[in-house]
CSV table of C-alpha atoms and ligand atoms in Angstrom, one decimal:
chain,number,residue,atom,x,y,z
A,1,MET,CA,0.0,0.0,0.0
A,2,LYS,CA,1.4,3.4,-1.0
A,3,GLY,CA,1.7,6.2,1.5
A,4,THR,CA,0.0,9.4,0.6
A,5,PHE,CA,3.4,11.2,0.9
A,6,LEU,CA,4.8,9.1,-2.0
A,7,THR,CA,5.0,10.7,-5.5
A,8,GLU,CA,6.4,9.7,-8.9
A,9,GLU,CA,9.7,11.2,-7.8
A,10,HIS,CA,9.8,8.9,-4.8
A,11,GLU,CA,9.2,5.9,-7.1
A,12,LEU,CA,12.1,7.0,-9.3
A,13,PHE,CA,14.3,7.3,-6.2
A,14,ARG,CA,13.2,3.9,-5.0
A,15,LYS,CA,13.9,2.4,-8.4
A,16,SER,CA,17.4,3.7,-8.6
A,17,LEU,CA,18.1,2.6,-5.0
A,18,ARG,CA,16.8,-0.9,-5.7
A,19,LYS,CA,19.0,-1.1,-8.7
A,20,MET,CA,22.0,-0.3,-6.6
A,21,LEU,CA,21.0,-2.7,-3.8
A,22,ASP,CA,20.4,-5.5,-6.4
A,23,LYS,CA,23.9,-5.1,-7.6
A,24,GLU,CA,25.8,-4.1,-4.5
A,25,ALA,CA,23.9,-5.5,-1.4
A,26,TYR,CA,21.7,-8.5,-2.1
A,27,PRO,CA,24.4,-10.7,-3.6
A,28,PHE,CA,26.7,-10.1,-0.7
A,29,TYR,CA,24.3,-9.9,2.3
A,30,GLU,CA,24.7,-13.5,3.4
A,31,LYS,CA,28.5,-13.1,3.3
A,32,TRP,CA,28.2,-9.9,5.4
A,33,GLU,CA,26.1,-11.8,7.9
A,34,ALA,CA,28.6,-14.6,8.1
A,35,GLU,CA,31.5,-12.2,8.4
A,36,ARG,CA,29.5,-10.1,10.8
A,37,GLU,CA,30.4,-6.9,9.1
A,38,ILE,CA,29.2,-4.5,6.4
A,39,PRO,CA,32.3,-3.3,4.4
A,40,ARG,CA,33.1,0.4,4.7
A,41,SER,CA,33.3,0.4,0.9
A,42,PHE,CA,29.5,-0.2,0.8
A,43,TRP,CA,29.0,2.9,3.1
A,44,THR,CA,30.9,5.1,0.7
A,45,LYS,CA,29.1,3.6,-2.3
A,46,MET,CA,25.8,4.5,-0.7
A,47,GLY,CA,27.2,8.0,-0.1
A,48,GLU,CA,28.5,8.4,-3.7
A,49,ASN,CA,25.0,7.6,-4.9
A,50,GLY,CA,23.2,10.1,-2.6
A,51,PHE,CA,21.7,7.4,-0.4
A,52,LEU,CA,23.1,8.5,3.0
A,53,CYS,CA,21.4,11.4,4.7
A,54,PRO,CA,19.5,12.6,1.5
A,55,TRP,CA,17.7,15.2,3.6
A,56,VAL,CA,20.9,17.1,4.5
A,57,ASP,CA,21.1,20.6,3.0
A,58,GLU,CA,23.0,20.9,-0.3
A,59,THR,CA,25.4,23.3,1.5
A,60,TYR,CA,26.8,20.3,3.3
A,61,GLY,CA,26.7,17.9,0.4
A,62,GLY,CA,23.2,16.5,0.8
A,63,LEU,CA,20.3,16.5,-1.6
A,64,GLY,CA,18.0,18.7,0.5
A,65,LEU,CA,15.1,16.2,0.4
A,66,ASP,CA,12.5,15.7,3.1
A,67,PHE,CA,12.0,12.7,5.5
A,68,SER,CA,9.7,11.0,3.0
A,69,TYR,CA,12.7,10.0,0.9
A,70,SER,CA,14.4,8.7,4.1
A,71,MET,CA,11.3,6.5,4.5
A,72,VAL,CA,11.9,5.0,1.1
A,73,LEU,CA,15.5,4.3,2.1
A,74,ILE,CA,14.6,2.8,5.4
A,75,GLU,CA,12.1,0.4,3.7
A,76,GLU,CA,14.5,-0.7,1.0
A,77,LEU,CA,17.4,-1.2,3.3
A,78,GLU,CA,15.2,-3.2,5.7
A,79,ARG,CA,14.1,-5.4,2.8
A,80,VAL,CA,17.7,-6.4,2.4
A,81,GLY,CA,18.1,-7.1,6.1
A,82,GLN,CA,17.9,-5.7,9.6
A,83,GLY,CA,21.7,-5.9,10.1
A,84,LEU,CA,22.2,-3.5,7.2
A,85,ALA,CA,19.2,-1.2,8.0
A,86,SER,CA,19.8,-0.8,11.7
A,87,GLY,CA,23.3,0.8,11.4
A,88,MET,CA,22.7,2.8,8.2
A,89,CYS,CA,19.3,4.2,9.2
A,90,LEU,CA,20.7,5.1,12.6
A,91,HIS,CA,23.5,7.0,10.9
A,92,SER,CA,21.4,8.7,8.3
A,93,ASP,CA,18.2,9.6,10.1
A,94,ILE,CA,18.7,9.2,13.8
A,95,VAL,CA,22.2,10.6,14.6
A,96,SER,CA,22.9,13.0,11.8
A,97,PRO,CA,19.7,15.0,12.5
A,98,TYR,CA,21.2,16.0,15.9
A,99,ILE,CA,24.1,17.6,14.2
A,100,ALA,CA,21.9,19.4,11.6
A,101,GLU,CA,19.4,20.6,14.2
A,102,LEU,CA,21.7,21.4,17.2
A,103,GLY,CA,25.1,22.0,15.6
A,104,THR,CA,26.8,25.3,15.2
A,105,GLU,CA,27.8,26.3,11.6
A,106,GLU,CA,31.4,25.1,12.4
A,107,GLN,CA,30.1,21.7,13.7
A,108,LYS,CA,27.9,21.2,10.7
A,109,GLN,CA,30.7,22.0,8.3
A,110,ARG,CA,33.0,19.6,10.2
A,111,TRP,CA,30.7,16.5,10.4
A,112,LEU,CA,27.8,16.6,8.0
A,113,PRO,CA,29.7,16.3,4.6
A,114,GLY,CA,31.4,13.1,5.9
A,115,CYS,CA,28.1,11.7,7.1
A,116,VAL,CA,26.7,12.3,3.6
A,117,SER,CA,29.6,10.7,1.8
A,118,GLY,CA,30.0,7.8,4.2
A,119,GLU,CA,33.5,8.7,5.1
A,120,LEU,CA,32.4,9.5,8.7
A,121,ILE,CA,30.2,6.9,10.4
A,122,ASN,CA,28.4,8.0,13.5
A,123,ALA,CA,26.8,6.5,16.6
A,124,ILE,CA,24.8,7.6,19.7
A,125,GLY,CA,25.7,6.5,23.2
A,126,MET,CA,22.9,6.6,25.6
A,127,THR,CA,22.8,3.1,27.2
A,128,GLU,CA,25.2,2.1,29.9
A,129,PRO,CA,25.9,-1.2,31.6
A,130,GLY,CA,23.8,0.1,34.6
A,131,ALA,CA,21.2,2.2,32.8
A,132,GLY,CA,19.1,1.6,29.8
A,133,SER,CA,15.4,2.4,30.1
A,134,ASP,CA,16.1,4.7,33.0
A,135,LEU,CA,18.1,7.2,31.0
A,136,ALA,CA,18.3,9.8,33.7
A,137,GLY,CA,20.2,7.2,35.8
A,138,ILE,CA,23.3,7.3,33.6
A,139,LYS,CA,26.7,7.6,35.3
A,140,THR,CA,28.9,9.0,32.6
A,141,THR,CA,30.1,12.4,33.6
A,142,ALA,CA,31.7,15.3,31.9
A,143,ARG,CA,33.4,17.8,34.2
A,144,ARG,CA,34.2,21.3,32.7
A,145,ASN,CA,37.8,22.2,33.0
A,146,GLY,CA,38.7,25.5,31.1
A,147,ASP,CA,38.2,25.0,27.4
A,148,HIS,CA,37.4,21.3,27.6
A,149,TYR,CA,35.4,18.7,29.4
A,150,ILE,CA,36.9,15.6,31.1
A,151,LEU,CA,34.7,12.7,30.2
A,152,ASN,CA,34.6,9.4,32.2
A,153,GLY,CA,32.2,6.5,31.8
A,154,GLU,CA,31.1,3.6,29.7
A,155,LYS,CA,28.4,2.9,27.1
A,156,THR,CA,27.2,-0.4,25.9
A,157,PHE,CA,25.0,-1.9,23.1
A,158,ILE,CA,25.9,0.9,20.8
A,159,THR,CA,25.0,0.5,17.2
A,160,ASN,CA,28.0,1.3,14.9
A,161,GLY,CA,29.9,1.3,18.2
A,162,THR,CA,33.1,-0.3,17.0
A,163,ILE,CA,33.2,1.4,13.5
A,164,ALA,CA,32.0,4.9,14.4
A,165,ASP,CA,34.3,7.8,13.6
A,166,PHE,CA,32.4,9.9,16.1
A,167,ALA,CA,29.7,9.3,18.7
A,168,ILE,CA,27.2,11.6,20.3
A,169,VAL,CA,27.7,10.8,24.0
A,170,VAL,CA,24.9,11.4,26.5
A,171,CYS,CA,26.6,12.4,29.8
A,172,LYS,CA,26.0,14.3,33.0
A,173,THR,CA,27.6,17.8,33.0
A,174,ASP,CA,25.9,18.4,36.3
A,175,PRO,CA,25.6,15.1,38.3
A,176,THR,CA,23.9,16.9,41.2
A,177,ALA,CA,21.0,18.3,39.2
A,178,GLN,CA,17.5,17.7,40.5
A,179,PRO,CA,15.6,16.3,38.8
A,180,ALA,CA,18.6,14.3,37.4
A,181,HIS,CA,17.6,14.7,33.7
A,182,ARG,CA,18.3,18.5,33.9
A,183,GLY,CA,22.0,17.7,34.3
A,184,ILE,CA,22.3,15.8,31.0
A,185,SER,CA,24.3,17.1,28.0
A,186,LEU,CA,25.4,15.8,24.6
A,187,LEU,CA,29.1,15.7,23.6
A,188,VAL,CA,30.6,14.6,20.3
A,189,VAL,CA,33.5,12.3,21.0
A,190,GLU,CA,35.8,11.6,18.0
A,191,LYS,CA,37.9,8.6,17.1
A,192,GLY,CA,41.5,9.2,18.1
A,193,MET,CA,40.8,11.4,21.2
A,194,GLU,CA,43.1,10.3,24.0
A,195,GLY,CA,41.4,8.0,26.5
A,196,PHE,CA,38.5,7.1,24.1
A,197,LYS,CA,38.5,3.4,23.4
A,198,HIS,CA,36.1,1.3,21.4
A,199,GLY,CA,35.3,-1.7,23.6
A,200,LYS,CA,34.6,-5.2,22.3
A,201,LYS,CA,32.3,-6.0,19.5
A,202,LEU,CA,29.3,-7.6,21.0
A,203,ASP,CA,28.2,-11.1,20.0
A,204,LYS,CA,24.4,-11.0,19.3
A,205,ILE,CA,21.9,-13.7,18.5
A,206,GLY,CA,20.7,-11.7,15.5
A,207,ILE,CA,21.4,-8.8,13.2
A,208,HIS,CA,24.8,-10.3,12.7
A,209,SER,CA,26.1,-7.9,10.0
A,210,GLY,CA,25.1,-5.0,12.3
A,211,ASP,CA,27.9,-3.6,14.4
A,212,THR,CA,27.1,-3.3,18.1
A,213,GLY,CA,29.8,-2.3,20.6
A,214,GLU,CA,31.0,-0.6,23.7
A,215,LEU,CA,32.5,2.9,24.2
A,216,ILE,CA,34.9,3.5,27.0
A,217,PHE,CA,35.9,7.0,28.2
A,218,GLU,CA,38.9,7.4,30.6
A,219,ASP,CA,39.6,11.1,31.3
A,220,VAL,CA,38.9,12.0,27.6
A,221,LYS,CA,39.6,15.7,27.0
A,222,VAL,CA,36.6,16.8,24.9
A,223,PRO,CA,36.9,20.4,23.6
A,224,VAL,CA,33.9,22.6,24.6
A,225,GLU,CA,33.5,23.2,20.8
A,226,ASN,CA,32.2,19.5,20.8
A,227,LEU,CA,29.2,20.3,23.0
A,228,LEU,CA,26.1,19.9,21.0
A,229,GLY,CA,23.3,22.4,21.7
A,230,GLU,CA,23.2,23.9,25.2
A,231,GLU,CA,24.6,22.4,28.4
A,232,GLY,CA,21.9,20.7,30.5
A,233,LYS,CA,19.4,20.4,27.7
A,234,GLY,CA,20.5,16.9,26.5
A,235,PHE,CA,17.5,15.0,27.8
A,236,TYR,CA,15.1,17.5,26.2
A,237,TYR,CA,16.9,17.1,22.8
A,238,LEU,CA,16.8,13.3,23.1
A,239,MET,CA,13.0,13.3,23.8
A,240,GLN,CA,12.5,15.6,20.8
A,241,ASN,CA,14.4,13.3,18.5
A,242,LEU,CA,13.0,10.0,19.8
A,243,GLN,CA,9.8,10.5,17.9
A,244,GLN,CA,11.6,10.1,14.6
A,245,GLU,CA,13.8,7.2,15.9
A,246,ARG,CA,10.8,5.3,17.1
A,247,LEU,CA,8.9,5.9,13.8
A,248,ILE,CA,11.9,4.5,12.0
A,249,VAL,CA,12.0,1.4,14.1
A,250,ALA,CA,8.2,0.8,13.8
A,251,SER,CA,8.6,1.2,10.0
A,252,GLN,CA,11.4,-1.3,9.9
A,253,CYS,CA,9.3,-3.8,11.8
A,254,GLN,CA,6.5,-3.2,9.4
A,255,VAL,CA,8.7,-4.0,6.5
A,256,GLU,CA,10.1,-7.1,8.3
A,257,ALA,CA,6.5,-8.4,8.8
A,258,GLU,CA,5.6,-7.7,5.1
A,259,GLU,CA,8.8,-9.5,3.9
A,260,MET,CA,8.2,-12.5,6.2
A,261,LEU,CA,4.6,-12.9,5.0
A,262,ARG,CA,5.7,-12.6,1.4
A,263,ILE,CA,8.3,-15.3,1.6
A,264,THR,CA,5.9,-17.5,3.6
A,265,ILE,CA,3.1,-17.2,1.0
A,266,ASP,CA,5.6,-18.3,-1.6
A,267,TYR,CA,6.7,-21.2,0.5
A,268,VAL,CA,3.3,-22.6,1.4
A,269,LYS,CA,2.3,-22.5,-2.2
A,270,SER,CA,5.2,-24.6,-3.3
A,271,ARG,CA,5.5,-27.0,-0.4
A,272,LYS,CA,3.3,-30.2,-0.7
A,273,ALA,CA,1.9,-32.4,2.0
A,274,PHE,CA,-0.8,-35.1,1.8
A,275,GLY,CA,-1.0,-34.6,-2.0
A,276,GLN,CA,-1.6,-30.9,-2.0
A,277,SER,CA,0.1,-27.5,-1.4
A,278,ILE,CA,0.1,-26.7,2.3
A,279,SER,CA,-1.5,-23.4,1.3
A,280,LYS,CA,-4.7,-25.4,0.7
A,281,PHE,CA,-5.1,-26.3,4.3
A,282,GLN,CA,-7.7,-24.2,6.1
A,283,ASN,CA,-5.3,-23.7,9.0
A,284,THR,CA,-2.6,-22.2,6.7
A,285,GLN,CA,-5.1,-20.0,5.1
A,286,PHE,CA,-6.5,-18.7,8.3
A,287,LYS,CA,-3.1,-18.0,9.8
A,288,ILE,CA,-2.1,-16.1,6.7
A,289,ALA,CA,-5.3,-14.2,6.6
A,290,GLU,CA,-4.8,-13.2,10.2
A,291,MET,CA,-1.3,-12.0,9.6
A,292,ALA,CA,-2.2,-10.2,6.4
A,293,THR,CA,-4.9,-8.3,8.3
A,294,GLU,CA,-2.6,-7.2,11.1
A,295,ILE,CA,0.1,-6.3,8.6
A,296,ASP,CA,-2.4,-4.1,6.6
A,297,ILE,CA,-3.5,-2.4,9.8
A,298,GLY,CA,0.2,-1.7,10.6
A,299,ARG,CA,0.9,-0.3,7.1
A,300,THR,CA,-2.1,2.0,7.2
A,301,TYR,CA,-1.0,3.4,10.6
A,302,ILE,CA,2.7,3.8,9.6
A,303,ASN,CA,1.8,5.6,6.4
A,304,GLN,CA,-0.6,7.9,8.3
A,305,LEU,CA,2.0,8.7,11.0
A,306,THR,CA,4.8,9.3,8.5
A,307,ALA,CA,2.7,11.8,6.6
A,308,ARG,CA,1.8,13.6,9.9
A,309,HIS,CA,5.5,13.5,11.1
A,310,ILE,CA,6.6,15.1,7.8
A,311,ASP,CA,4.0,17.8,8.5
A,312,GLY,CA,5.7,18.5,11.9
A,313,GLU,CA,3.0,17.2,14.2
A,314,ASP,CA,3.8,16.2,17.8
A,315,LEU,CA,3.0,12.4,17.7
A,316,VAL,CA,4.8,11.1,20.7
A,317,LYS,CA,1.8,9.1,21.9
A,318,GLU,CA,0.9,7.7,18.4
A,319,VAL,CA,4.5,6.8,17.6
A,320,SER,CA,4.9,5.0,20.9
A,321,MET,CA,1.8,3.1,20.0
A,322,ALA,CA,3.2,2.2,16.6
A,323,LYS,CA,6.6,1.2,18.0
A,324,TRP,CA,5.3,-1.3,20.6
A,325,TRP,CA,2.4,-2.7,18.6
A,326,ILE,CA,4.1,-3.1,15.3
A,327,SER,CA,7.3,-4.6,16.8
A,328,GLU,CA,5.2,-7.1,18.9
A,329,MET,CA,3.1,-7.9,15.8
A,330,ALA,CA,6.3,-8.5,13.7
A,331,LYS,CA,7.5,-11.0,16.4
A,332,ARG,CA,4.2,-12.9,16.2
A,333,VAL,CA,4.4,-12.9,12.4
A,334,ALA,CA,8.0,-14.2,12.7
A,335,ALA,CA,7.0,-17.1,14.9
A,336,GLU,CA,4.0,-18.0,12.8
A,337,CYS,CA,5.9,-17.8,9.5
A,338,LEU,CA,8.7,-19.9,10.8
A,339,HIS,CA,6.2,-22.5,11.9
A,340,LEU,CA,4.6,-22.6,8.5
A,341,HIS,CA,8.0,-23.4,7.0
A,342,GLY,CA,8.1,-26.6,9.1
A,343,GLY,CA,11.6,-27.9,9.8
A,344,TYR,CA,13.1,-25.9,6.9
A,345,GLY,CA,12.2,-22.7,8.8
A,346,TYR,CA,14.7,-23.7,11.5
A,347,MET,CA,17.5,-24.0,8.9
A,348,GLU,CA,19.9,-21.1,8.4
A,349,GLU,CA,19.7,-21.3,4.6
A,350,TYR,CA,16.1,-20.2,4.8
A,351,GLU,CA,15.6,-16.5,4.9
A,352,ILE,CA,12.8,-16.8,7.5
A,353,ALA,CA,15.3,-18.2,10.0
A,354,ARG,CA,17.4,-15.0,9.8
A,355,ARG,CA,14.5,-12.7,10.0
A,356,TYR,CA,13.1,-14.6,13.0
A,357,ARG,CA,16.4,-14.2,14.8
A,358,ASP,CA,16.7,-10.5,13.9
A,359,ILE,CA,13.3,-9.2,15.0
A,360,PRO,CA,13.0,-9.6,18.8
A,361,VAL,CA,15.5,-6.7,19.5
A,362,ALA,CA,13.1,-4.3,17.8
A,363,SER,CA,10.8,-4.3,20.9
A,364,ILE,CA,13.8,-3.6,23.1
A,365,TYR,CA,15.9,-0.9,21.4
A,366,ALA,CA,14.8,2.7,21.0
A,367,GLY,CA,12.7,2.1,24.1
A,368,THR,CA,11.1,-1.2,25.2
A,369,THR,CA,7.5,-2.1,24.8
A,370,GLU,CA,6.9,-1.4,28.5
A,371,ILE,CA,8.5,2.0,28.2
A,372,MET,CA,6.3,2.8,25.2
A,373,LYS,CA,3.3,1.9,27.3
A,374,THR,CA,4.4,4.1,30.2
A,375,ILE,CA,4.7,7.0,27.7
A,376,ILE,CA,1.2,6.3,26.3
A,377,ALA,CA,-0.3,6.0,29.8
A,378,LYS,CA,1.3,9.4,30.8
A,379,LYS,CA,-0.1,11.0,27.6
A,380,LEU,CA,-3.5,9.6,28.6
A,381,ASP,CA,-3.1,11.4,32.0
A,382,LEU,CA,-3.1,8.2,34.0
B,401,FAD,C1,21.2,-4.6,19.2
B,401,FAD,C2,21.1,-3.4,20.1
B,401,FAD,C3,21.4,-2.2,19.6
B,401,FAD,C4,21.3,-1.1,20.4
B,401,FAD,N1,21.7,0.2,20.0
B,401,FAD,C5,21.8,1.2,20.9
B,401,FAD,C6,22.4,2.5,20.5
B,401,FAD,O1,22.8,2.7,19.3
B,401,FAD,N2,22.5,3.4,21.4
B,401,FAD,C7,22.1,3.3,22.7
B,401,FAD,O2,22.2,4.2,23.5
B,401,FAD,N3,21.5,2.1,23.1
B,401,FAD,C8,21.3,1.1,22.2
B,401,FAD,N4,20.8,-0.1,22.6
B,401,FAD,C9,20.3,-0.3,24.0
B,401,FAD,C10,18.8,-0.3,24.1
B,401,FAD,O3,18.2,0.9,23.8
B,401,FAD,C11,18.5,-0.8,25.5
B,401,FAD,O4,18.9,-2.1,25.6
B,401,FAD,C12,17.0,-0.6,25.9
B,401,FAD,O5,16.7,0.8,26.1
B,401,FAD,C13,16.7,-1.3,27.2
B,401,FAD,O6,17.6,-1.0,28.2
B,401,FAD,P1,18.3,-2.2,29.1
B,401,FAD,O7,18.9,-3.1,28.1
B,401,FAD,O8,19.2,-1.6,30.1
B,401,FAD,O9,17.1,-2.9,29.8
B,401,FAD,P2,16.4,-2.5,31.2
B,401,FAD,O10,16.1,-1.1,31.2
B,401,FAD,O11,17.2,-3.1,32.3
B,401,FAD,O12,15.1,-3.3,31.1
B,401,FAD,C14,14.9,-4.7,31.3
B,401,FAD,C15,13.5,-5.1,31.3
B,401,FAD,O13,12.8,-4.3,32.3
B,401,FAD,C16,11.7,-3.6,31.8
B,401,FAD,N5,11.5,-2.3,32.4
B,401,FAD,C17,12.4,-1.4,32.6
B,401,FAD,N6,11.8,-0.3,33.2
B,401,FAD,C18,10.5,-0.6,33.3
B,401,FAD,C19,9.4,0.1,33.8
B,401,FAD,N7,9.5,1.4,34.3
B,401,FAD,N8,8.2,-0.5,33.8
B,401,FAD,C20,8.0,-1.8,33.3
B,401,FAD,N9,9.1,-2.5,32.8
B,401,FAD,C21,10.3,-1.9,32.8
B,401,FAD,C22,12.1,-3.4,30.3
B,401,FAD,O14,10.9,-3.2,29.5
B,401,FAD,C23,12.8,-4.7,30.0
B,401,FAD,O15,11.9,-5.7,29.6
B,401,FAD,C24,20.8,-1.2,21.8
B,401,FAD,C25,20.5,-2.5,22.2
B,401,FAD,C26,20.6,-3.6,21.4
B,401,FAD,C27,20.3,-4.9,22.0
């Protein structure tokens, strides 16, 4: 189903992106998954073709397009696989917007062109070993000392964590602030800064080609010019940007559910049991009909929210609803689709196995299902 925000130009954009992915991504994706890495050359190829941060202003090397084109990118990258989409969409449409929205002219000149070309890969470090959902409980501190901050702490589960050239680090510049979130600021930490180490690459059960790592800061001297936005406003900036982040994750889950259903419909039509295609059993038909219904509902909702997000509406409640419901729906679809593949679904060579492994994290990252429900409850004045 087409979103109302999609025009002929979007379809041309999609066509040229698909052409590139058919040549440069699909044939190599299994290898990338096995090697647990997307080569940097693919990032720069995406950049050369205008497929990283296409919304960035032309002054900084971008195409100056709006978020609707990012949505096309998000969908097509997710169709290849979540390992590819998670890191690249985070780079393009979650982290880079912080630089564009909060950065000074000097900061934008310094980082945005590299984000567009793929020469600079970025990350965002919120989560710590002791604090995930409870963001205000982070322990990483940045103490002001003349013209720089001294940064100490540790981040974990960071997407692009081991490959990032710079990371936006969420830290406390005022650890005594009450309430605690008022003491939070955003610092850009760059590769090569003394005391900044990339920790180990984390071994995940899914999204194998996606990079997830730790960031360690030991007395890192971060120049004050690397403060993003105003000191003490970090939590507020994060809350503002999480609407887009959660819409992106919900959209990725939607695409996953659509892809899983598509490959399962193909499979049940071709697989025979008791002298007929398994698609002829009423149970198969009912399961598929149920999934197709839920997937259609999800698609309608995502398209509607995307159009409203592009119009600049405040959709914190609705996006939280989409994030939890569509990610949980995609998990149900994954389990059902794998089951309909019988034993073959459990074999790595079948695409459904990979998508089944990849999907559960989507109801955890960018805010868990329970956190989404607490936001919705708050918005309902409960
Ligand atoms: C592959 C991957 C990539 C990630 N990428 C990034 C990244 O790029 N940057 C980043 O900063 N983080 C990233 N994360 C971290 C992710 O955002 C956190 O894992 C997530 O926010 C949950 O935090 P936690 O793991 O500490 O779980 P916890 O907060 O410890 O939660 C554990 C359980 O308790 C529940 N819970 C917690 N609080 C409540 C509550 N108030 N009410 C009810 N239930 C509650 C949760 O829902 C969950 O089920 C990533 C994680 C993964 C796995």
